[in-house]
mmCIF file of N, CA and C and ligand atoms in Angstrom:
data_model
loop_
_atom_site.group_PDB
_atom_site.id
_atom_site.type_symbol
_atom_site.label_atom_id
_atom_site.label_comp_id
_atom_site.label_asym_id
_atom_site.label_seq_id
_atom_site.Cartn_x
_atom_site.Cartn_y
_atom_site.Cartn_z
ATOM 1 N N MET A 17 38.125 -9.934 -3.548
ATOM 2 C CA MET A 17 37.530 -11.196 -3.997
ATOM 3 C C MET A 17 36.009 -11.087 -4.011
ATOM 4 N N LEU A 18 35.488 -10.604 -2.880
ATOM 5 C CA LEU A 18 34.035 -10.477 -2.792
ATOM 6 C C LEU A 18 33.508 -9.486 -3.840
ATOM 7 N N SER A 19 34.204 -8.347 -3.968
ATOM 8 C CA SER A 19 33.727 -7.352 -4.928
ATOM 9 C C SER A 19 33.815 -7.882 -6.359
ATOM 10 N N LYS A 20 34.821 -8.738 -6.579
ATOM 11 C CA LYS A 20 34.959 -9.336 -7.914
ATOM 12 C C LYS A 20 33.748 -10.234 -8.219
ATOM 13 N N LEU A 21 33.337 -11.028 -7.202
ATOM 14 C CA LEU A 21 32.183 -11.903 -7.381
ATOM 15 C C LEU A 21 30.913 -11.083 -7.612
ATOM 16 N N LEU A 22 30.767 -10.031 -6.825
ATOM 17 C CA LEU A 22 29.573 -9.187 -6.964
ATOM 18 C C LEU A 22 29.512 -8.572 -8.353
ATOM 19 N N ARG A 23 30.668 -8.113 -8.832
ATOM 20 C CA ARG A 23 30.692 -7.492 -10.155
ATOM 21 C C ARG A 23 30.338 -8.535 -11.233
ATOM 22 N N ALA A 24 30.868 -9.757 -11.072
ATOM 23 C CA ALA A 24 30.551 -10.807 -12.033
ATOM 24 C C ALA A 24 29.044 -11.074 -12.028
ATOM 25 N N GLY A 25 28.451 -11.067 -10.835
ATOM 26 C CA GLY A 25 27.011 -11.290 -10.730
ATOM 27 C C GLY A 25 26.227 -10.192 -11.426
ATOM 28 N N ALA A 26 26.656 -8.974 -11.250
ATOM 29 C CA ALA A 26 25.957 -7.844 -11.870
ATOM 30 C C ALA A 26 26.041 -7.920 -13.385
ATOM 31 N N LEU A 27 27.215 -8.282 -13.881
ATOM 32 C CA LEU A 27 27.373 -8.415 -15.333
ATOM 33 C C LEU A 27 26.488 -9.524 -15.874
ATOM 34 N N GLY A 28 26.397 -10.624 -15.092
ATOM 35 C CA GLY A 28 25.539 -11.721 -15.505
ATOM 36 C C GLY A 28 24.101 -11.280 -15.638
ATOM 37 N N ALA A 29 23.644 -10.488 -14.692
ATOM 38 C CA ALA A 29 22.260 -10.013 -14.721
ATOM 39 C C ALA A 29 22.020 -9.141 -15.949
ATOM 40 N N VAL A 30 22.985 -8.293 -16.267
ATOM 41 C CA VAL A 30 22.852 -7.425 -17.434
ATOM 42 C C VAL A 30 22.753 -8.261 -18.707
ATOM 43 N N THR A 31 23.566 -9.315 -18.778
ATOM 44 C CA THR A 31 23.547 -10.174 -19.951
ATOM 45 C C THR A 31 22.177 -10.820 -20.146
ATOM 46 N N VAL A 32 21.562 -11.271 -19.052
ATOM 47 C CA VAL A 32 20.245 -11.904 -19.141
ATOM 48 C C VAL A 32 19.230 -10.943 -19.748
ATOM 49 N N VAL A 33 19.248 -9.705 -19.280
ATOM 50 C CA VAL A 33 18.289 -8.721 -19.790
ATOM 51 C C VAL A 33 18.552 -8.454 -21.273
ATOM 52 N N ALA A 34 19.832 -8.297 -21.624
ATOM 53 C CA ALA A 34 20.180 -7.930 -22.992
ATOM 54 C C ALA A 34 19.827 -9.023 -23.998
ATOM 55 N N THR A 35 19.804 -10.283 -23.540
ATOM 56 C CA THR A 35 19.537 -11.366 -24.485
ATOM 57 C C THR A 35 18.056 -11.736 -24.546
ATOM 58 N N SER A 36 17.205 -11.075 -23.741
ATOM 59 C CA SER A 36 15.768 -11.330 -23.840
ATOM 60 C C SER A 36 15.283 -10.860 -25.203
ATOM 61 N N PRO A 37 14.365 -11.595 -25.836
ATOM 62 C CA PRO A 37 13.846 -11.148 -27.132
ATOM 63 C C PRO A 37 13.171 -9.783 -26.987
ATOM 64 N N PRO A 38 13.294 -8.923 -27.981
ATOM 65 C CA PRO A 38 12.667 -7.607 -27.900
ATOM 66 C C PRO A 38 11.164 -7.736 -27.654
ATOM 67 N N GLY A 39 10.662 -6.965 -26.736
ATOM 68 C CA GLY A 39 9.237 -6.982 -26.459
ATOM 69 C C GLY A 39 8.820 -8.066 -25.495
ATOM 70 N N HIS A 40 9.746 -8.927 -25.097
ATOM 71 C CA HIS A 40 9.387 -9.996 -24.180
ATOM 72 C C HIS A 40 10.178 -9.961 -22.889
ATOM 73 N N GLY A 41 11.129 -9.057 -22.778
ATOM 74 C CA GLY A 41 11.860 -8.905 -21.529
ATOM 75 C C GLY A 41 10.937 -8.355 -20.465
ATOM 76 N N ALA A 42 11.288 -8.608 -19.218
ATOM 77 C CA ALA A 42 10.422 -8.189 -18.119
ATOM 78 C C ALA A 42 10.203 -6.679 -18.125
ATOM 79 N N PHE A 43 11.174 -5.913 -18.600
ATOM 80 C CA PHE A 43 11.066 -4.469 -18.521
ATOM 81 C C PHE A 43 10.920 -3.827 -19.901
ATOM 82 N N ALA A 44 10.670 -4.638 -20.913
ATOM 83 C CA ALA A 44 10.620 -4.107 -22.271
ATOM 84 C C ALA A 44 9.544 -3.040 -22.426
ATOM 85 N N ALA A 45 8.313 -3.365 -21.997
ATOM 86 C CA ALA A 45 7.220 -2.426 -22.181
ATOM 87 C C ALA A 45 7.453 -1.155 -21.376
ATOM 88 N N ALA A 46 7.888 -1.342 -20.152
ATOM 89 C CA ALA A 46 8.083 -0.183 -19.283
ATOM 90 C C ALA A 46 9.135 0.760 -19.835
ATOM 91 N N SER A 47 10.127 0.226 -20.512
ATOM 92 C CA SER A 47 11.193 1.095 -21.012
ATOM 93 C C SER A 47 10.884 1.631 -22.408
ATOM 94 N N ASP A 48 9.945 1.020 -23.111
ATOM 95 C CA ASP A 48 9.607 1.487 -24.454
ATOM 96 C C ASP A 48 8.642 2.656 -24.445
ATOM 97 N N TYR A 49 7.843 2.757 -23.396
ATOM 98 C CA TYR A 49 6.805 3.792 -23.328
ATOM 99 C C TYR A 49 6.876 4.493 -21.988
ATOM 100 N N ARG A 50 6.441 5.749 -21.996
ATOM 101 C CA ARG A 50 6.525 6.535 -20.776
ATOM 102 C C ARG A 50 5.291 7.432 -20.656
ATOM 103 N N PHE A 51 4.664 7.400 -19.506
ATOM 104 C CA PHE A 51 3.597 8.357 -19.214
ATOM 105 C C PHE A 51 4.217 9.552 -18.511
ATOM 106 N N GLU A 52 3.881 10.758 -18.972
ATOM 107 C CA GLU A 52 4.378 11.986 -18.350
ATOM 108 C C GLU A 52 3.192 12.845 -17.943
ATOM 109 N N LEU A 53 3.371 13.613 -16.887
ATOM 110 C CA LEU A 53 2.334 14.552 -16.486
ATOM 111 C C LEU A 53 2.346 15.745 -17.438
ATOM 112 N N ALA A 54 1.214 15.997 -18.104
ATOM 113 C CA ALA A 54 1.119 17.172 -18.964
ATOM 114 C C ALA A 54 0.535 18.339 -18.190
ATOM 115 N N GLU A 55 -0.505 18.057 -17.376
ATOM 116 C CA GLU A 55 -1.150 19.133 -16.631
ATOM 117 C C GLU A 55 -1.968 18.559 -15.482
ATOM 118 N N ALA A 56 -1.966 19.252 -14.358
ATOM 119 C CA ALA A 56 -2.856 18.925 -13.245
ATOM 120 C C ALA A 56 -3.440 20.236 -12.738
ATOM 121 N N ARG A 57 -4.766 20.374 -12.840
ATOM 122 C CA ARG A 57 -5.380 21.620 -12.355
ATOM 123 C C ARG A 57 -6.678 21.300 -11.646
ATOM 124 N N SER A 58 -7.054 22.200 -10.760
ATOM 125 C CA SER A 58 -8.259 22.002 -9.966
ATOM 126 C C SER A 58 -9.480 21.931 -10.877
ATOM 127 N N ALA A 59 -10.368 20.977 -10.562
ATOM 128 C CA ALA A 59 -11.625 20.855 -11.302
ATOM 129 C C ALA A 59 -12.782 21.053 -10.333
ATOM 130 N N GLY A 60 -12.580 21.942 -9.369
ATOM 131 C CA GLY A 60 -13.588 22.174 -8.344
ATOM 132 C C GLY A 60 -13.119 21.590 -7.025
ATOM 133 N N PRO A 61 -13.897 21.812 -5.958
ATOM 134 C CA PRO A 61 -13.486 21.331 -4.631
ATOM 135 C C PRO A 61 -13.292 19.817 -4.615
ATOM 136 N N GLY A 62 -12.105 19.377 -4.181
ATOM 137 C CA GLY A 62 -11.854 17.951 -4.046
ATOM 138 C C GLY A 62 -11.686 17.200 -5.346
ATOM 139 N N LYS A 63 -11.482 17.923 -6.427
ATOM 140 C CA LYS A 63 -11.314 17.251 -7.717
ATOM 141 C C LYS A 63 -10.141 17.854 -8.474
ATOM 142 N N THR A 64 -9.367 16.990 -9.129
ATOM 143 C CA THR A 64 -8.242 17.463 -9.925
ATOM 144 C C THR A 64 -8.321 16.860 -11.321
ATOM 145 N N ASP A 65 -8.195 17.720 -12.300
ATOM 146 C CA ASP A 65 -8.190 17.316 -13.699
ATOM 147 C C ASP A 65 -6.741 17.031 -14.095
ATOM 148 N N VAL A 66 -6.449 15.769 -14.381
ATOM 149 C CA VAL A 66 -5.073 15.359 -14.661
ATOM 150 C C VAL A 66 -4.958 14.916 -16.119
ATOM 151 N N THR A 67 -4.040 15.520 -16.837
ATOM 152 C CA THR A 67 -3.782 15.113 -18.214
ATOM 153 C C THR A 67 -2.381 14.507 -18.295
ATOM 154 N N LEU A 68 -2.334 13.284 -18.819
ATOM 155 C CA LEU A 68 -1.052 12.606 -19.016
ATOM 156 C C LEU A 68 -0.746 12.533 -20.500
ATOM 157 N N ARG A 69 0.532 12.448 -20.786
ATOM 158 C CA ARG A 69 1.005 12.294 -22.153
ATOM 159 C C ARG A 69 1.695 10.941 -22.220
ATOM 160 N N LEU A 70 1.331 10.139 -23.200
ATOM 161 C CA LEU A 70 2.027 8.858 -23.400
ATOM 162 C C LEU A 70 2.970 9.019 -24.585
ATOM 163 N N VAL A 71 4.251 8.787 -24.347
ATOM 164 C CA VAL A 71 5.241 8.959 -25.414
ATOM 165 C C VAL A 71 6.096 7.704 -25.553
ATOM 166 N N ARG A 72 6.602 7.518 -26.769
ATOM 167 C CA ARG A 72 7.582 6.476 -27.020
ATOM 168 C C ARG A 72 8.913 6.971 -26.444
ATOM 169 N N ALA A 73 9.523 6.144 -25.604
ATOM 170 C CA ALA A 73 10.731 6.597 -24.902
ATOM 171 C C ALA A 73 11.879 6.879 -25.865
ATOM 172 N N SER A 74 11.944 6.142 -26.985
ATOM 173 C CA SER A 74 13.092 6.268 -27.882
ATOM 174 C C SER A 74 13.142 7.616 -28.595
ATOM 175 N N ASP A 75 11.965 8.157 -28.972
ATOM 176 C CA ASP A 75 11.981 9.411 -29.738
ATOM 177 C C ASP A 75 11.032 10.479 -29.188
ATOM 178 N N GLY A 76 10.321 10.177 -28.098
ATOM 179 C CA GLY A 76 9.452 11.174 -27.491
ATOM 180 C C GLY A 76 8.165 11.439 -28.263
ATOM 181 N N ARG A 77 7.865 10.619 -29.265
ATOM 182 C CA ARG A 77 6.652 10.839 -30.066
ATOM 183 C C ARG A 77 5.414 10.391 -29.303
ATOM 184 N N PRO A 78 4.300 11.131 -29.455
ATOM 185 C CA PRO A 78 3.068 10.761 -28.749
ATOM 186 C C PRO A 78 2.518 9.420 -29.241
ATOM 187 N N VAL A 79 1.940 8.669 -28.320
ATOM 188 C CA VAL A 79 1.367 7.370 -28.652
ATOM 189 C C VAL A 79 -0.147 7.439 -28.446
ATOM 190 N N PRO A 80 -0.925 7.465 -29.541
ATOM 191 C CA PRO A 80 -2.378 7.548 -29.415
ATOM 192 C C PRO A 80 -3.022 6.173 -29.252
ATOM 193 N N ASP A 81 -4.301 6.194 -28.912
ATOM 194 C CA ASP A 81 -5.150 4.996 -28.923
ATOM 195 C C ASP A 81 -4.744 3.908 -27.943
ATOM 196 N N ALA A 82 -4.070 4.269 -26.871
ATOM 197 C CA ALA A 82 -3.818 3.285 -25.821
ATOM 198 C C ALA A 82 -5.115 3.092 -25.037
ATOM 199 N N VAL A 83 -5.318 1.873 -24.553
ATOM 200 C CA VAL A 83 -6.509 1.577 -23.759
ATOM 201 C C VAL A 83 -6.092 1.481 -22.298
ATOM 202 N N ILE A 84 -6.574 2.424 -21.509
ATOM 203 C CA ILE A 84 -6.271 2.429 -20.075
ATOM 204 C C ILE A 84 -7.313 1.555 -19.397
ATOM 205 N N PHE A 85 -6.874 0.488 -18.763
ATOM 206 C CA PHE A 85 -7.880 -0.418 -18.199
ATOM 207 C C PHE A 85 -7.795 -0.549 -16.685
ATOM 208 N N GLN A 86 -6.858 0.102 -16.067
ATOM 209 C CA GLN A 86 -6.749 0.018 -14.618
ATOM 210 C C GLN A 86 -6.135 1.311 -14.099
ATOM 211 N N THR A 87 -6.779 1.896 -13.105
ATOM 212 C CA THR A 87 -6.249 3.129 -12.530
ATOM 213 C C THR A 87 -6.363 3.083 -11.011
ATOM 214 N N ARG A 88 -5.491 3.811 -10.371
ATOM 215 C CA ARG A 88 -5.560 3.940 -8.923
ATOM 216 C C ARG A 88 -4.885 5.254 -8.547
ATOM 217 N N ALA A 89 -5.537 6.003 -7.666
ATOM 218 C CA ALA A 89 -4.941 7.236 -7.163
ATOM 219 C C ALA A 89 -4.837 7.142 -5.649
ATOM 220 N N ASP A 90 -3.669 7.478 -5.129
ATOM 221 C CA ASP A 90 -3.510 7.507 -3.680
ATOM 222 C C ASP A 90 -2.463 8.550 -3.294
ATOM 223 N N MET A 91 -2.376 8.773 -1.988
ATOM 224 C CA MET A 91 -1.453 9.795 -1.498
ATOM 225 C C MET A 91 -0.134 9.200 -1.009
ATOM 226 N N ALA A 92 0.277 8.104 -1.610
ATOM 227 C CA ALA A 92 1.555 7.480 -1.230
ATOM 228 C C ALA A 92 2.722 8.477 -1.246
ATOM 229 N N PRO A 93 2.783 9.385 -2.228
ATOM 230 C CA PRO A 93 3.913 10.336 -2.235
ATOM 231 C C PRO A 93 3.924 11.253 -1.006
ATOM 232 N N ALA A 94 2.767 11.373 -0.338
ATOM 233 C CA ALA A 94 2.693 12.209 0.863
ATOM 234 C C ALA A 94 2.672 11.349 2.124
ATOM 235 N N GLY A 95 3.036 10.070 1.979
ATOM 236 C CA GLY A 95 3.096 9.175 3.131
ATOM 237 C C GLY A 95 1.748 8.620 3.554
ATOM 238 N N MET A 96 0.729 8.719 2.662
ATOM 239 C CA MET A 96 -0.607 8.208 2.989
ATOM 240 C C MET A 96 -1.098 7.240 1.908
ATOM 241 N N PRO A 97 -0.453 6.061 1.815
ATOM 242 C CA PRO A 97 -0.808 5.134 0.729
ATOM 243 C C PRO A 97 -2.232 4.594 0.823
ATOM 244 N N THR A 98 -2.833 4.653 2.016
ATOM 245 C CA THR A 98 -4.196 4.115 2.135
ATOM 246 C C THR A 98 -5.261 5.158 1.810
ATOM 247 N N MET A 99 -4.835 6.399 1.610
ATOM 248 C CA MET A 99 -5.805 7.434 1.237
ATOM 249 C C MET A 99 -5.952 7.434 -0.278
ATOM 250 N N THR A 100 -7.099 6.944 -0.748
ATOM 251 C CA THR A 100 -7.303 6.787 -2.185
ATOM 252 C C THR A 100 -8.390 7.738 -2.681
ATOM 253 N N GLY A 101 -8.409 7.915 -3.980
ATOM 254 C CA GLY A 101 -9.449 8.727 -4.608
ATOM 255 C C GLY A 101 -9.886 8.064 -5.894
ATOM 256 N N SER A 102 -11.170 8.172 -6.213
ATOM 257 C CA SER A 102 -11.654 7.528 -7.437
ATOM 258 C C SER A 102 -11.113 8.263 -8.665
ATOM 259 N N VAL A 103 -10.999 7.528 -9.754
ATOM 260 C CA VAL A 103 -10.443 8.064 -11.001
ATOM 261 C C VAL A 103 -11.450 7.845 -12.119
ATOM 262 N N ALA A 104 -11.815 8.907 -12.811
ATOM 263 C CA ALA A 104 -12.740 8.787 -13.934
ATOM 264 C C ALA A 104 -12.042 9.241 -15.215
ATOM 265 N N ALA A 105 -11.931 8.318 -16.170
ATOM 266 C CA ALA A 105 -11.295 8.654 -17.443
ATOM 267 C C ALA A 105 -12.169 9.625 -18.225
ATOM 268 N N GLN A 106 -11.536 10.585 -18.897
ATOM 269 C CA GLN A 106 -12.240 11.584 -19.700
ATOM 270 C C GLN A 106 -11.741 11.483 -21.137
ATOM 271 N N PRO A 107 -12.535 11.977 -22.077
ATOM 272 C CA PRO A 107 -12.027 11.996 -23.452
ATOM 273 C C PRO A 107 -10.788 12.885 -23.547
ATOM 274 N N GLY A 108 -9.738 12.402 -24.197
ATOM 275 C CA GLY A 108 -8.514 13.202 -24.335
ATOM 276 C C GLY A 108 -8.698 14.294 -25.367
ATOM 277 N N GLN A 109 -7.949 15.373 -25.258
ATOM 278 C CA GLN A 109 -8.090 16.473 -26.208
ATOM 279 C C GLN A 109 -7.254 16.256 -27.462
ATOM 280 N N ARG A 110 -6.044 15.789 -27.271
ATOM 281 C CA ARG A 110 -5.134 15.629 -28.401
ATOM 282 C C ARG A 110 -4.675 14.173 -28.448
ATOM 283 N N PRO A 111 -4.356 13.666 -29.635
ATOM 284 C CA PRO A 111 -3.848 12.284 -29.714
ATOM 285 C C PRO A 111 -2.605 12.112 -28.857
ATOM 286 N N GLY A 112 -2.579 11.056 -28.076
ATOM 287 C CA GLY A 112 -1.417 10.824 -27.216
ATOM 288 C C GLY A 112 -1.574 11.387 -25.818
ATOM 289 N N THR A 113 -2.690 12.112 -25.561
ATOM 290 C CA THR A 113 -2.941 12.583 -24.206
ATOM 291 C C THR A 113 -4.129 11.835 -23.621
ATOM 292 N N TYR A 114 -4.088 11.676 -22.304
ATOM 293 C CA TYR A 114 -5.110 10.902 -21.603
ATOM 294 C C TYR A 114 -5.510 11.684 -20.366
ATOM 295 N N ARG A 115 -6.817 11.937 -20.252
ATOM 296 C CA ARG A 115 -7.335 12.820 -19.195
ATOM 297 C C ARG A 115 -8.137 12.062 -18.165
ATOM 298 N N PHE A 116 -7.984 12.480 -16.917
ATOM 299 C CA PHE A 116 -8.714 11.849 -15.818
ATOM 300 C C PHE A 116 -9.165 12.928 -14.847
ATOM 301 N N VAL A 117 -10.332 12.705 -14.246
ATOM 302 C CA VAL A 117 -10.720 13.523 -13.101
ATOM 303 C C VAL A 117 -10.548 12.647 -11.862
ATOM 304 N N VAL A 118 -9.694 13.115 -10.962
ATOM 305 C CA VAL A 118 -9.366 12.345 -9.761
ATOM 306 C C VAL A 118 -9.999 13.026 -8.551
ATOM 307 N N GLU A 119 -10.675 12.236 -7.721
ATOM 308 C CA GLU A 119 -11.229 12.746 -6.465
ATOM 309 C C GLU A 119 -10.077 12.911 -5.484
ATOM 310 N N THR A 120 -9.633 14.134 -5.326
ATOM 311 C CA THR A 120 -8.514 14.420 -4.424
ATOM 312 C C THR A 120 -9.072 15.168 -3.211
ATOM 313 N N GLY A 121 -9.414 14.406 -2.191
ATOM 314 C CA GLY A 121 -10.062 15.000 -1.029
ATOM 315 C C GLY A 121 -9.120 15.779 -0.131
ATOM 316 N N MET A 122 -7.861 15.805 -0.479
ATOM 317 C CA MET A 122 -6.870 16.471 0.361
ATOM 318 C C MET A 122 -5.787 17.070 -0.527
ATOM 319 N N ALA A 123 -5.368 18.262 -0.189
ATOM 320 C CA ALA A 123 -4.304 18.902 -0.951
ATOM 321 C C ALA A 123 -2.977 18.189 -0.679
ATOM 322 N N GLY A 124 -2.111 18.165 -1.671
ATOM 323 C CA GLY A 124 -0.797 17.548 -1.509
ATOM 324 C C GLY A 124 -0.429 16.719 -2.709
ATOM 325 N N ASN A 125 0.601 15.914 -2.539
ATOM 326 C CA ASN A 125 1.089 15.106 -3.653
ATOM 327 C C ASN A 125 0.366 13.769 -3.729
ATOM 328 N N TRP A 126 -0.119 13.467 -4.909
ATOM 329 C CA TRP A 126 -0.839 12.235 -5.186
ATOM 330 C C TRP A 126 -0.084 11.441 -6.250
ATOM 331 N N ALA A 127 -0.337 10.130 -6.256
ATOM 332 C CA ALA A 127 0.200 9.269 -7.304
ATOM 333 C C ALA A 127 -0.960 8.701 -8.101
ATOM 334 N N LEU A 128 -0.851 8.765 -9.407
ATOM 335 C CA LEU A 128 -1.828 8.128 -10.285
ATOM 336 C C LEU A 128 -1.120 6.955 -10.963
ATOM 337 N N ALA A 129 -1.563 5.740 -10.617
ATOM 338 C CA ALA A 129 -0.981 4.532 -11.210
ATOM 339 C C ALA A 129 -1.951 4.003 -12.257
ATOM 340 N N LEU A 130 -1.403 3.546 -13.377
ATOM 341 C CA LEU A 130 -2.292 3.012 -14.405
ATOM 342 C C LEU A 130 -1.654 1.887 -15.199
ATOM 343 N N SER A 131 -2.540 1.074 -15.759
ATOM 344 C CA SER A 131 -2.133 -0.004 -16.648
ATOM 345 C C SER A 131 -2.769 0.266 -18.001
ATOM 346 N N ALA A 132 -1.990 0.071 -19.048
ATOM 347 C CA ALA A 132 -2.476 0.414 -20.382
ATOM 348 C C ALA A 132 -2.053 -0.623 -21.402
ATOM 349 N N LYS A 133 -2.943 -0.792 -22.389
ATOM 350 C CA LYS A 133 -2.610 -1.599 -23.559
ATOM 351 C C LYS A 133 -2.291 -0.643 -24.700
ATOM 352 N N VAL A 134 -1.081 -0.769 -25.241
ATOM 353 C CA VAL A 134 -0.645 0.075 -26.346
ATOM 354 C C VAL A 134 -0.738 -0.733 -27.633
ATOM 355 N N GLN A 135 -1.263 -0.096 -28.691
ATOM 356 C CA GLN A 135 -1.391 -0.770 -29.992
ATOM 357 C C GLN A 135 -0.039 -1.328 -30.431
ATOM 358 N N GLY A 136 -0.014 -2.621 -30.764
ATOM 359 C CA GLY A 136 1.204 -3.230 -31.274
ATOM 360 C C GLY A 136 2.189 -3.665 -30.207
ATOM 361 N N GLU A 137 1.850 -3.435 -28.932
ATOM 362 C CA GLU A 137 2.745 -3.828 -27.842
ATOM 363 C C GLU A 137 2.061 -4.934 -27.035
ATOM 364 N N PRO A 138 2.614 -6.150 -27.070
ATOM 365 C CA PRO A 138 1.952 -7.260 -26.372
ATOM 366 C C PRO A 138 1.948 -7.116 -24.854
ATOM 367 N N GLU A 139 2.913 -6.391 -24.339
ATOM 368 C CA GLU A 139 2.983 -6.286 -22.885
ATOM 369 C C GLU A 139 2.171 -5.113 -22.358
ATOM 370 N N THR A 140 1.687 -5.286 -21.151
ATOM 371 C CA THR A 140 0.969 -4.210 -20.485
ATOM 372 C C THR A 140 1.951 -3.138 -20.033
ATOM 373 N N VAL A 141 1.621 -1.899 -20.331
ATOM 374 C CA VAL A 141 2.446 -0.781 -19.882
ATOM 375 C C VAL A 141 1.897 -0.291 -18.548
ATOM 376 N N ARG A 142 2.747 -0.283 -17.543
ATOM 377 C CA ARG A 142 2.329 0.196 -16.225
ATOM 378 C C ARG A 142 3.160 1.418 -15.858
ATOM 379 N N ALA A 143 2.502 2.393 -15.258
ATOM 380 C CA ALA A 143 3.220 3.612 -14.892
ATOM 381 C C ALA A 143 2.594 4.239 -13.664
ATOM 382 N N THR A 144 3.380 4.989 -12.953
ATOM 383 C CA THR A 144 2.884 5.791 -11.838
ATOM 384 C C THR A 144 3.389 7.211 -12.025
ATOM 385 N N VAL A 145 2.446 8.149 -12.049
ATOM 386 C CA VAL A 145 2.788 9.555 -12.253
ATOM 387 C C VAL A 145 2.359 10.335 -11.010
ATOM 388 N N THR A 146 3.246 11.167 -10.517
ATOM 389 C CA THR A 146 2.932 11.978 -9.341
ATOM 390 C C THR A 146 2.435 13.352 -9.776
ATOM 391 N N PHE A 147 1.389 13.818 -9.104
ATOM 392 C CA PHE A 147 0.889 15.165 -9.388
ATOM 393 C C PHE A 147 0.510 15.844 -8.087
ATOM 394 N N SER A 148 0.354 17.141 -8.159
ATOM 395 C CA SER A 148 0.021 17.922 -6.973
ATOM 396 C C SER A 148 -1.431 18.380 -7.042
ATOM 397 N N ALA A 149 -2.180 18.114 -5.976
ATOM 398 C CA ALA A 149 -3.569 18.563 -5.905
ATOM 399 C C ALA A 149 -3.639 19.804 -5.031
ATOM 400 N N ALA A 150 -4.353 20.831 -5.520
ATOM 401 C CA ALA A 150 -4.436 22.084 -4.789
ATOM 402 C C ALA A 150 -5.341 21.953 -3.569
ATOM 403 N N ARG A 151 -6.400 21.117 -3.689
ATOM 404 C CA ARG A 151 -7.326 20.940 -2.572
ATOM 405 C C ARG A 151 -8.149 19.702 -2.789
HETATM 406 CU CU1 CU B 227 -4.012 12.557 2.578
#
């Protein structure tokens, strides 16, 4: 009986998401676009050059001209969420790639979180990408 109720509840939740207008569902933007790590390499002591690729989730095509307006880097993946590093956006090399120099004062796994405006997408795209800093 209980499992039947739980299953009915889960189906109800799925229905709500499915009937949201395209582009206006709570998770529409997040599922339409994806930031992927293209490269992370040392840019000198305490600095890591991070290149991300923004792709359309449906076909994997690169998405150029997104405006990144919020960034944050921290060591949450290594259990140190309060250890942060500044993030400086750099000119991207290829359309659909986005480059940053992150102050990584400690070697290990870092998370780069960002908010972006994508052309033609009313919702803000938010993503967190994990990368490894050598030092
Ligand atoms: Cu740390």
